[in-house]
PDB file of C-alpha atoms in Angstrom:
ATOM      1  CA  MET A 923     263.175  68.768 114.691  1.00 61.00           C
ATOM      2  CA  ALA A 924     261.972  69.689 118.129  1.00 87.00           C
ATOM      3  CA  ILE A 925     259.223  72.415 118.169  1.00 96.00           C
ATOM      4  CA  GLU A 926     258.347  75.180 120.673  1.00 98.00           C
ATOM      5  CA  THR A 927     254.845  75.751 121.629  1.00 98.00           C
ATOM      6  CA  ALA A 928     254.137  79.438 121.399  1.00 98.00           C
ATOM      7  CA  SER A 929     250.464  79.246 122.458  1.00 98.00           C
ATOM      8  CA  ALA A 930     247.759  76.600 123.083  1.00 98.00           C
ATOM      9  CA  ASN A 931     244.096  77.328 123.485  1.00 98.00           C
ATOM     10  CA  ARG A 932     241.151  75.232 124.213  1.00 98.00           C
ATOM     11  CA  SER A 933     238.487  75.520 121.395  1.00 98.00           C
ATOM     12  CA  HIS A 934     235.489  73.602 120.291  1.00 98.00           C
ATOM     13  CA  GLY A 935     236.594  70.815 122.549  1.00 97.00           C
ATOM     14  CA  GLY A 936     240.116  70.574 120.891  1.00 98.00           C
ATOM     15  CA  VAL A 937     243.377  72.482 121.087  1.00 98.00           C
ATOM     16  CA  GLN A 938     244.354  75.329 118.889  1.00 98.00           C
ATOM     17  CA  GLY A 939     248.172  75.494 119.147  1.00 98.00           C
ATOM     18  CA  VAL A 940     250.856  77.779 117.542  1.00 98.00           C
ATOM     19  CA  TYR A 941     254.337  76.480 117.202  1.00 98.00           C
ATOM     20  CA  LYS A 942     257.820  77.546 116.223  1.00 98.00           C
ATOM     21  CA  HIS A 943     260.932  75.659 114.957  1.00 98.00           C
ATOM     22  CA  ALA A 944     264.154  76.047 113.200  1.00 98.00           C
ATOM     23  CA  SER A 945     263.756  75.112 109.575  1.00 98.00           C
ATOM     24  CA  ALA A 946     266.487  73.482 107.717  1.00 97.00           C
ATOM     25  CA  ALA A 947     264.668  74.237 104.386  1.00 98.00           C
ATOM     26  CA  THR A 948     264.421  77.987 104.835  1.00 98.00           C
ATOM     27  CA  GLY A 949     267.297  78.504 107.282  1.00 98.00           C
ATOM     28  CA  THR A 950     264.994  80.597 109.545  1.00 98.00           C
ATOM     29  CA  GLU A 951     262.533  80.141 112.513  1.00 98.00           C
ATOM     30  CA  MET A 952     259.234  79.161 111.024  1.00 98.00           C
ATOM     31  CA  THR A 953     255.793  79.444 112.690  1.00 98.00           C
ATOM     32  CA  PHE A 954     252.806  77.356 111.963  1.00 98.00           C
ATOM     33  CA  SER A 955     249.385  76.604 113.682  1.00 98.00           C
ATOM     34  CA  VAL A 956     247.664  73.166 114.216  1.00 99.00           C
ATOM     35  CA  PHE A 957     244.121  72.577 115.482  1.00 99.00           C
ATOM     36  CA  VAL A 958     243.709  69.176 116.994  1.00 98.00           C
ATOM     37  CA  PRO A 959     240.071  68.092 117.661  1.00 98.00           C
ATOM     38  CA  ASP A 960     239.214  65.987 120.761  1.00 98.00           C
ATOM     39  CA  HIS A 961     239.618  62.295 119.923  1.00 97.00           C
ATOM     40  CA  ALA A 962     239.780  59.085 121.712  1.00 97.00           C
ATOM     41  CA  GLU A 963     243.341  57.934 122.965  1.00 95.00           C
ATOM     42  CA  GLY A 964     245.200  56.194 120.211  1.00 96.00           C
ATOM     43  CA  ALA A 965     242.868  57.652 117.418  1.00 97.00           C
ATOM     44  CA  LYS A 966     244.291  58.683 114.127  1.00 98.00           C
ATOM     45  CA  LEU A 967     242.903  61.738 112.532  1.00 98.00           C
ATOM     46  CA  PRO A 968     243.091  63.009 108.944  1.00 98.00           C
ATOM     47  CA  VAL A 969     245.104  66.101 108.260  1.00 98.00           C
ATOM     48  CA  LEU A 970     243.843  68.957 106.182  1.00 99.00           C
ATOM     49  CA  TRP A 971     246.562  71.559 105.038  1.00 99.00           C
ATOM     50  CA  TYR A 972     245.650  75.193 104.593  1.00 99.00           C
ATOM     51  CA  LEU A 973     247.992  77.482 102.641  1.00 99.00           C
ATOM     52  CA  SER A 974     247.511  81.224 102.938  1.00 98.00           C
ATOM     53  CA  GLY A 975     247.714  84.035 100.473  1.00 98.00           C
ATOM     54  CA  LEU A 976     249.798  87.233  99.766  1.00 98.00           C
ATOM     55  CA  THR A 977     250.724  89.412 102.850  1.00 98.00           C
ATOM     56  CA  CYS A 978     249.343  86.601 105.168  1.00 98.00           C
ATOM     57  CA  THR A 979     250.971  84.459 107.870  1.00 98.00           C
ATOM     58  CA  HIS A 980     249.513  81.461 109.671  1.00 98.00           C
ATOM     59  CA  ALA A 981     247.617  83.869 111.901  1.00 98.00           C
ATOM     60  CA  ASN A 982     245.039  85.167 109.379  1.00 98.00           C
ATOM     61  CA  VAL A 983     243.236  81.724 108.800  1.00 98.00           C
ATOM     62  CA  THR A 984     243.775  80.808 112.517  1.00 98.00           C
ATOM     63  CA  GLU A 985     242.135  83.887 113.730  1.00 98.00           C
ATOM     64  CA  LYS A 986     239.501  84.595 110.982  1.00 98.00           C
ATOM     65  CA  GLY A 987     238.916  81.263 109.108  1.00 98.00           C
ATOM     66  CA  GLU A 988     236.233  79.856 111.237  1.00 98.00           C
ATOM     67  CA  PHE A 989     237.305  76.184 110.517  1.00 98.00           C
ATOM     68  CA  ARG A 990     237.368  74.831 114.169  1.00 98.00           C
ATOM     69  CA  ALA A 991     233.749  73.913 114.681  1.00 98.00           C
ATOM     70  CA  ALA A 992     233.750  71.961 111.298  1.00 98.00           C
ATOM     71  CA  CYS A 993     237.001  70.276 112.149  1.00 98.00           C
ATOM     72  CA  ALA A 994     235.862  69.224 115.442  1.00 98.00           C
ATOM     73  CA  GLU A 995     232.457  67.870 114.079  1.00 98.00           C
ATOM     74  CA  HIS A 996     234.364  65.871 111.429  1.00 98.00           C
ATOM     75  CA  GLY A 997     237.541  64.970 113.386  1.00 98.00           C
ATOM     76  CA  VAL A 998     239.946  66.741 111.064  1.00 98.00           C
ATOM     77  CA  ILE A 999     243.477  68.123 112.135  1.00 98.00           C
ATOM     78  CA  PHE A1000     243.968  71.665 110.478  1.00 99.00           C
ATOM     79  CA  VAL A1001     247.495  72.755 109.763  1.00 99.00           C
ATOM     80  CA  ALA A1002     248.336  76.396 108.607  1.00 99.00           C
ATOM     81  CA  PRO A1003     251.915  77.189 107.752  1.00 98.00           C
ATOM     82  CA  ASP A1004     253.380  80.687 106.997  1.00 98.00           C
ATOM     83  CA  THR A1005     253.652  82.049 103.528  1.00 98.00           C
ATOM     84  CA  SER A1006     257.349  82.796 103.404  1.00 98.00           C
ATOM     85  CA  PRO A1007     260.587  82.706 105.466  1.00 98.00           C
ATOM     86  CA  ARG A1008     261.000  85.592 107.932  1.00 97.00           C
ATOM     87  CA  GLY A1009     263.678  86.987 110.168  1.00 96.00           C
ATOM     88  CA  GLU A1010     266.984  88.914 110.094  1.00 94.00           C
ATOM     89  CA  GLY A1011     268.946  88.442 106.865  1.00 95.00           C
ATOM     90  CA  VAL A1012     265.875  87.331 104.801  1.00 98.00           C
ATOM     91  CA  PRO A1013     265.631  89.487 101.735  1.00 97.00           C
ATOM     92  CA  ASP A1014     262.515  91.298 100.885  1.00 98.00           C
ATOM     93  CA  ASP A1015     261.246  93.553  97.955  1.00 96.00           C
ATOM     94  CA  ALA A1016     263.342  96.703  97.827  1.00 93.00           C
ATOM     95  CA  GLU A1017     260.347  98.871  97.539  1.00 93.00           C
ATOM     96  CA  GLY A1018     258.406  96.914 100.120  1.00 94.00           C
ATOM     97  CA  ALA A1019     255.720  95.630  97.652  1.00 97.00           C
ATOM     98  CA  TYR A1020     252.997  93.404  98.972  1.00 97.00           C
ATOM     99  CA  ASP A1021     253.180  90.808  96.085  1.00 98.00           C
ATOM    100  CA  PHE A1022     256.917  89.891  96.334  1.00 98.00           C
ATOM    101  CA  GLY A1023     259.346  88.935  99.091  1.00 98.00           C
ATOM    102  CA  LEU A1024     258.155  88.585 102.730  1.00 98.00           C
ATOM    103  CA  GLY A1025     254.576  87.225 102.813  1.00 98.00           C
ATOM    104  CA  ALA A1026     254.815  86.314  99.128  1.00 98.00           C
ATOM    105  CA  GLY A1027     256.927  83.089  98.797  1.00 98.00           C
ATOM    106  CA  PHE A1028     254.595  81.684  96.161  1.00 98.00           C
ATOM    107  CA  TYR A1029     255.511  78.078  97.507  1.00 98.00           C
ATOM    108  CA  VAL A1030     258.521  77.887  95.158  1.00 98.00           C
ATOM    109  CA  ASP A1031     262.109  76.845  95.713  1.00 98.00           C
ATOM    110  CA  ALA A1032     263.808  79.835  94.450  1.00 98.00           C
ATOM    111  CA  THR A1033     266.866  79.520  92.182  1.00 98.00           C
ATOM    112  CA  GLU A1034     267.856  83.102  91.822  1.00 98.00           C
ATOM    113  CA  GLN A1035     269.933  85.267  94.079  1.00 98.00           C
ATOM    114  CA  PRO A1036     269.396  86.690  96.711  1.00 98.00           C
ATOM    115  CA  TRP A1037     266.168  84.697  97.177  1.00 98.00           C
ATOM    116  CA  ALA A1038     267.659  80.988  96.844  1.00 98.00           C
ATOM    117  CA  LYS A1039     269.139  80.728 100.267  1.00 98.00           C
ATOM    118  CA  HIS A1040     265.857  81.284 102.197  1.00 98.00           C
ATOM    119  CA  TYR A1041     262.901  81.114  99.791  1.00 98.00           C
ATOM    120  CA  ARG A1042     262.379  77.371  99.739  1.00 98.00           C
ATOM    121  CA  MET A1043     258.743  77.099 100.562  1.00 98.00           C
ATOM    122  CA  ARG A1044     258.221  74.178  98.257  1.00 98.00           C
ATOM    123  CA  SER A1045     260.679  71.978 100.104  1.00 98.00           C
ATOM    124  CA  TYR A1046     259.271  73.343 103.513  1.00 98.00           C
ATOM    125  CA  ILE A1047     255.738  72.427 102.630  1.00 98.00           C
ATOM    126  CA  GLU A1048     256.169  69.336 100.665  1.00 98.00           C
ATOM    127  CA  GLN A1049     258.824  67.696 102.877  1.00 98.00           C
ATOM    128  CA  GLU A1050     260.017  69.379 106.082  1.00 98.00           C
ATOM    129  CA  LEU A1051     256.788  70.346 107.716  1.00 98.00           C
ATOM    130  CA  PRO A1052     254.940  67.148 107.001  1.00 98.00           C
ATOM    131  CA  ALA A1053     257.845  65.189 108.581  1.00 98.00           C
ATOM    132  CA  LEU A1054     257.500  67.468 111.526  1.00 98.00           C
ATOM    133  CA  ILE A1055     253.903  67.109 111.883  1.00 98.00           C
ATOM    134  CA  ALA A1056     254.178  63.248 111.654  1.00 98.00           C
ATOM    135  CA  ALA A1057     256.896  63.292 114.320  1.00 97.00           C
ATOM    136  CA  GLU A1058     255.323  65.633 116.673  1.00 97.00           C
ATOM    137  CA  PHE A1059     251.530  64.910 116.411  1.00 98.00           C
ATOM    138  CA  PRO A1060     251.192  61.097 116.808  1.00 97.00           C
ATOM    139  CA  MET A1061     247.454  61.463 116.123  1.00 98.00           C
ATOM    140  CA  ALA A1062     247.996  62.775 112.664  1.00 98.00           C
ATOM    141  CA  ASP A1063     247.288  60.117 110.040  1.00 98.00           C
ATOM    142  CA  MET A1064     249.671  61.130 107.189  1.00 98.00           C
ATOM    143  CA  GLY A1065     248.111  58.482 105.021  1.00 98.00           C
ATOM    144  CA  ARG A1066     244.943  60.532 104.997  1.00 98.00           C
ATOM    145  CA  GLN A1067     245.840  64.132 103.828  1.00 98.00           C
ATOM    146  CA  GLY A1068     243.914  66.896 102.115  1.00 98.00           C
ATOM    147  CA  ILE A1069     245.100  70.249 101.014  1.00 98.00           C
ATOM    148  CA  THR A1070     243.324  73.715 100.400  1.00 99.00           C
ATOM    149  CA  GLY A1071     244.327  77.373 100.255  1.00 98.00           C
ATOM    150  CA  HIS A1072     243.458  80.996  99.271  1.00 99.00           C
ATOM    151  CA  SER A1073     244.794  83.042  96.455  1.00 98.00           C
ATOM    152  CA  MET A1074     248.514  82.537  96.305  1.00 98.00           C
ATOM    153  CA  GLY A1075     247.873  79.657  98.738  1.00 98.00           C
ATOM    154  CA  GLY A1076     245.386  78.219  96.403  1.00 98.00           C
ATOM    155  CA  HIS A1077     248.001  78.147  93.764  1.00 98.00           C
ATOM    156  CA  GLY A1078     250.278  76.369  96.310  1.00 98.00           C
ATOM    157  CA  ALA A1079     247.623  73.937  97.172  1.00 98.00           C
ATOM    158  CA  LEU A1080     246.949  73.057  93.472  1.00 98.00           C
ATOM    159  CA  THR A1081     250.505  72.992  92.332  1.00 98.00           C
ATOM    160  CA  ILE A1082     251.666  70.847  95.308  1.00 98.00           C
ATOM    161  CA  ALA A1083     248.894  68.322  94.745  1.00 98.00           C
ATOM    162  CA  LEU A1084     249.455  68.098  91.070  1.00 98.00           C
ATOM    163  CA  ARG A1085     253.248  67.546  91.577  1.00 98.00           C
ATOM    164  CA  ASN A1086     252.538  64.872  94.258  1.00 98.00           C
ATOM    165  CA  PRO A1087     250.160  62.365  92.689  1.00 96.00           C
ATOM    166  CA  GLY A1088     248.444  60.202  95.323  1.00 95.00           C
ATOM    167  CA  ARG A1089     249.502  62.071  98.402  1.00 97.00           C
ATOM    168  CA  PHE A1090     246.286  64.078  98.851  1.00 98.00           C
ATOM    169  CA  ALA A1091     242.788  62.334  98.773  1.00 97.00           C
ATOM    170  CA  SER A1092     241.198  65.634  98.450  1.00 98.00           C
ATOM    171  CA  VAL A1093     242.056  69.153  96.972  1.00 98.00           C
ATOM    172  CA  SER A1094     240.233  72.403  97.177  1.00 98.00           C
ATOM    173  CA  ALA A1095     240.913  76.098  96.888  1.00 98.00           C
ATOM    174  CA  PHE A1096     239.354  79.547  97.530  1.00 99.00           C
ATOM    175  CA  ALA A1097     239.967  82.119  94.728  1.00 99.00           C
ATOM    176  CA  PRO A1098     243.228  80.437  93.453  1.00 99.00           C
ATOM    177  CA  ILE A1099     245.852  81.876  91.269  1.00 98.00           C
ATOM    178  CA  VAL A1100     245.481  79.250  88.617  1.00 98.00           C
ATOM    179  CA  ALA A1101     247.817  80.261  85.939  1.00 98.00           C
ATOM    180  CA  PRO A1102     250.521  82.482  87.467  1.00 98.00           C
ATOM    181  CA  SER A1103     252.502  82.414  84.160  1.00 98.00           C
ATOM    182  CA  GLN A1104     249.733  84.252  82.367  1.00 98.00           C
ATOM    183  CA  VAL A1105     248.817  86.897  85.066  1.00 98.00           C
ATOM    184  CA  PRO A1106     250.814  89.997  86.560  1.00 98.00           C
ATOM    185  CA  TRP A1107     251.371  88.596  89.940  1.00 98.00           C
ATOM    186  CA  GLY A1108     253.215  85.499  88.596  1.00 98.00           C
ATOM    187  CA  GLN A1109     254.800  87.287  85.769  1.00 98.00           C
ATOM    188  CA  LYS A1110     256.493  89.530  88.463  1.00 98.00           C
ATOM    189  CA  ALA A1111     257.317  86.687  91.071  1.00 98.00           C
ATOM    190  CA  LEU A1112     258.458  83.769  88.936  1.00 98.00           C
ATOM    191  CA  PRO A1113     261.176  85.368  86.906  1.00 98.00           C
ATOM    192  CA  LEU A1114     262.653  87.010  90.128  1.00 98.00           C
ATOM    193  CA  TYR A1115     262.511  83.682  92.000  1.00 98.00           C
ATOM    194  CA  LEU A1116     263.205  81.136  89.201  1.00 98.00           C
ATOM    195  CA  GLY A1117     264.841  83.179  86.319  1.00 98.00           C
ATOM    196  CA  GLY A1118     263.823  83.977  82.908  1.00 96.00           C
ATOM    197  CA  ASP A1119     263.431  80.581  81.466  1.00 96.00           C
ATOM    198  CA  ARG A1120     259.524  80.078  81.299  1.00 97.00           C
ATOM    199  CA  ALA A1121     259.956  76.309  81.088  1.00 97.00           C
ATOM    200  CA  ALA A1122     260.968  76.431  84.730  1.00 97.00           C
ATOM    201  CA  TRP A1123     257.759  78.122  85.763  1.00 98.00           C
ATOM    202  CA  ARG A1124     255.620  75.394  84.455  1.00 98.00           C
ATOM    203  CA  GLU A1125     255.939  73.226  87.573  1.00 98.00           C
ATOM    204  CA  TYR A1126     254.460  76.160  89.509  1.00 98.00           C
ATOM    205  CA  ASP A1127     251.603  76.778  87.503  1.00 98.00           C
ATOM    206  CA  SER A1128     248.324  74.564  87.790  1.00 98.00           C
ATOM    207  CA  VAL A1129     247.098  74.986  84.206  1.00 98.00           C
ATOM    208  CA  ALA A1130     250.543  74.111  82.817  1.00 98.00           C
ATOM    209  CA  LEU A1131     250.938  71.123  85.057  1.00 98.00           C
ATOM    210  CA  ILE A1132     247.580  69.726  83.815  1.00 98.00           C
ATOM    211  CA  GLU A1133     248.496  70.563  80.187  1.00 98.00           C
ATOM    212  CA  ASP A1134     251.748  68.527  81.004  1.00 98.00           C
ATOM    213  CA  GLY A1135     249.863  65.573  82.143  1.00 98.00           C
ATOM    214  CA  ALA A1136     249.459  65.972  85.896  1.00 98.00           C
ATOM    215  CA  ARG A1137     246.054  64.919  87.216  1.00 98.00           C
ATOM    216  CA  LEU A1138     243.828  65.096  90.303  1.00 97.00           C
ATOM    217  CA  PRO A1139     240.916  62.796  91.287  1.00 95.00           C
ATOM    218  CA  GLY A1140     238.585  65.887  91.613  1.00 96.00           C
ATOM    219  CA  LEU A1141     238.794  69.373  92.659  1.00 98.00           C
ATOM    220  CA  LEU A1142     236.403  71.937  94.472  1.00 98.00           C
ATOM    221  CA  VAL A1143     236.967  75.661  93.942  1.00 98.00           C
ATOM    222  CA  ASP A1144     234.953  78.627  95.309  1.00 98.00           C
ATOM    223  CA  GLN A1145     235.296  82.079  93.786  1.00 98.00           C
ATOM    224  CA  GLY A1146     233.776  85.443  94.735  1.00 98.00           C
ATOM    225  CA  ALA A1147     232.036  86.970  91.801  1.00 98.00           C
ATOM    226  CA  ALA A1148     232.874  90.557  93.395  1.00 98.00           C
ATOM    227  CA  ASP A1149     236.578  89.727  93.760  1.00 98.00           C
ATOM    228  CA  ASN A1150     238.446  92.681  92.449  1.00 98.00           C
ATOM    229  CA  PHE A1151     241.213  90.379  91.324  1.00 98.00           C
ATOM    230  CA  LEU A1152     238.989  87.927  89.439  1.00 98.00           C
ATOM    231  CA  GLU A1153     239.527  89.103  85.963  1.00 97.00           C
ATOM    232  CA  GLY A1154     243.036  90.226  85.975  1.00 98.00           C
ATOM    233  CA  GLN A1155     244.832  87.775  88.379  1.00 98.00           C
ATOM    234  CA  LEU A1156     242.741  84.780  89.133  1.00 98.00           C
ATOM    235  CA  LYS A1157     241.074  83.653  85.866  1.00 98.00           C
ATOM    236  CA  PRO A1158     239.326  80.681  86.992  1.00 98.00           C
ATOM    237  CA  GLU A1159     238.016  79.942  83.435  1.00 98.00           C
ATOM    238  CA  LEU A1160     241.585  78.908  82.511  1.00 98.00           C
ATOM    239  CA  LEU A1161     241.404  76.130  85.153  1.00 98.00           C
ATOM    240  CA  ALA A1162     237.935  75.088  84.049  1.00 98.00           C
ATOM    241  CA  ALA A1163     239.306  74.701  80.414  1.00 98.00           C
ATOM    242  CA  ALA A1164     242.253  72.754  81.431  1.00 98.00           C
ATOM    243  CA  CYS A1165     240.219  70.534  83.735  1.00 98.00           C
ATOM    244  CA  LYS A1166     237.727  69.873  81.095  1.00 98.00           C
ATOM    245  CA  ALA A1167     240.370  68.988  78.439  1.00 98.00           C
ATOM    246  CA  ALA A1168     241.982  66.591  80.850  1.00 98.00           C
ATOM    247  CA  GLY A1169     238.852  65.012  82.144  1.00 98.00           C
ATOM    248  CA  ILE A1170     239.512  66.262  85.812  1.00 98.00           C
ATOM    249  CA  PRO A1171     236.115  66.567  87.795  1.00 98.00           C
ATOM    250  CA  LEU A1172     235.966  70.237  88.855  1.00 98.00           C
ATOM    251  CA  THR A1173     233.277  71.891  91.005  1.00 98.00           C
ATOM    252  CA  LEU A1174     233.652  75.624  90.389  1.00 98.00           C
ATOM    253  CA  ARG A1175     231.286  77.720  92.407  1.00 98.00           C
ATOM    254  CA  ILE A1176     230.889  81.388  91.561  1.00 98.00           C
ATOM    255  CA  ARG A1177     229.624  83.190  94.705  1.00 98.00           C
ATOM    256  CA  PRO A1178     227.654  86.311  93.894  1.00 98.00           C
ATOM    257  CA  GLY A1179     228.600  89.305  95.897  1.00 98.00           C
ATOM    258  CA  TYR A1180     231.511  87.907  97.573  1.00 98.00           C
ATOM    259  CA  ASP A1181     235.047  89.446  97.504  1.00 98.00           C
ATOM    260  CA  HIS A1182     238.652  88.227  98.204  1.00 98.00           C
ATOM    261  CA  SER A1183     238.620  88.638 101.898  1.00 98.00           C
ATOM    262  CA  TYR A1184     238.276  86.284 104.889  1.00 98.00           C
ATOM    263  CA  TYR A1185     234.565  87.258 105.036  1.00 98.00           C
ATOM    264  CA  PHE A1186     234.395  85.110 101.791  1.00 98.00           C
ATOM    265  CA  ILE A1187     236.741  82.378 103.038  1.00 98.00           C
ATOM    266  CA  SER A1188     234.971  81.908 106.419  1.00 98.00           C
ATOM    267  CA  SER A1189     231.554  81.797 104.736  1.00 98.00           C
ATOM    268  CA  PHE A1190     232.412  78.607 102.847  1.00 98.00           C
ATOM    269  CA  MET A1191     235.137  76.996 105.097  1.00 98.00           C
ATOM    270  CA  ALA A1192     232.770  74.696 106.761  1.00 98.00           C
ATOM    271  CA  ASP A1193     231.693  73.409 103.315  1.00 98.00           C
ATOM    272  CA  HIS A1194     235.277  72.692 102.296  1.00 98.00           C
ATOM    273  CA  VAL A1195     236.088  70.973 105.663  1.00 98.00           C
ATOM    274  CA  ALA A1196     233.002  68.626 105.165  1.00 98.00           C
ATOM    275  CA  TRP A1197     234.038  67.959 101.526  1.00 98.00           C
ATOM    276  CA  HIS A1198     237.512  67.031 102.548  1.00 98.00           C
ATOM    277  CA  ALA A1199     236.231  64.933 105.560  1.00 98.00           C
ATOM    278  CA  GLU A1200     234.016  62.841 103.359  1.00 98.00           C
ATOM    279  CA  ARG A1201     237.067  61.997 100.966  1.00 98.00           C
ATOM    280  CA  LEU A1202     239.434  61.543 104.005  1.00 98.00           C
ATOM    281  CA  LYS A1203     237.322  58.829 105.659  1.00 92.00           C
ATOM    282  CA  ALA A1204     239.294  55.656 106.550  1.00 68.00           C
TER     283      ALA A1204
END
């Protein structure tokens, strides 16, 4: 599981690295970024995962997320994977649509052809990449993990946390797709990746998982009120209703004037890092 260092830069007293490796889960080369704050020799630091949204790679949050100062302050490692497999032979949407195929893996393990061979982002994020981080970054305390994400990545963060009870001490999201089974993005992607049986979609739908009994200790969500996807694709009110019915503590902050972009994410990233750090203390 050796990794190749693509770049390493000193930042906020730590090191921002970008790494590549051959993934067994996707059958492709995968790229991810890791920020490691300065720390004492032998120290173990908690890990915060960030899952990106449609069209993105690891680079969007790495370059525009403005997380490093907060991670350095709180002593948190920040890991940002890609959103889908890439490379020669990896299928893409025939019409080049932004919301399916490359950049739009939806963090599922596809079962339908031609997607099933490479589109195994669930296995990659839940199993392979954590094992790689544990092996290659000895300062990473895998017993203290948090997870967050944006849009499609918010969907990934919520569903992964709900499917893996006890793994993540903290869960948050920025403008997440909370019920893909009920909105156009999911109603396009899920049948193509998973087939027409809607029961198979439920393990990739946060609201459905909560309805089916999955629980979280608490949840922080920030949502821009000026987000043009708010009413048609995101529907945070569905998550709020599901959490209320299940007794899951949810802090849902609607931010006036903010849209779906990294201007929004970077404005509240430090808040999220601090929120996770408080819950990830030893």
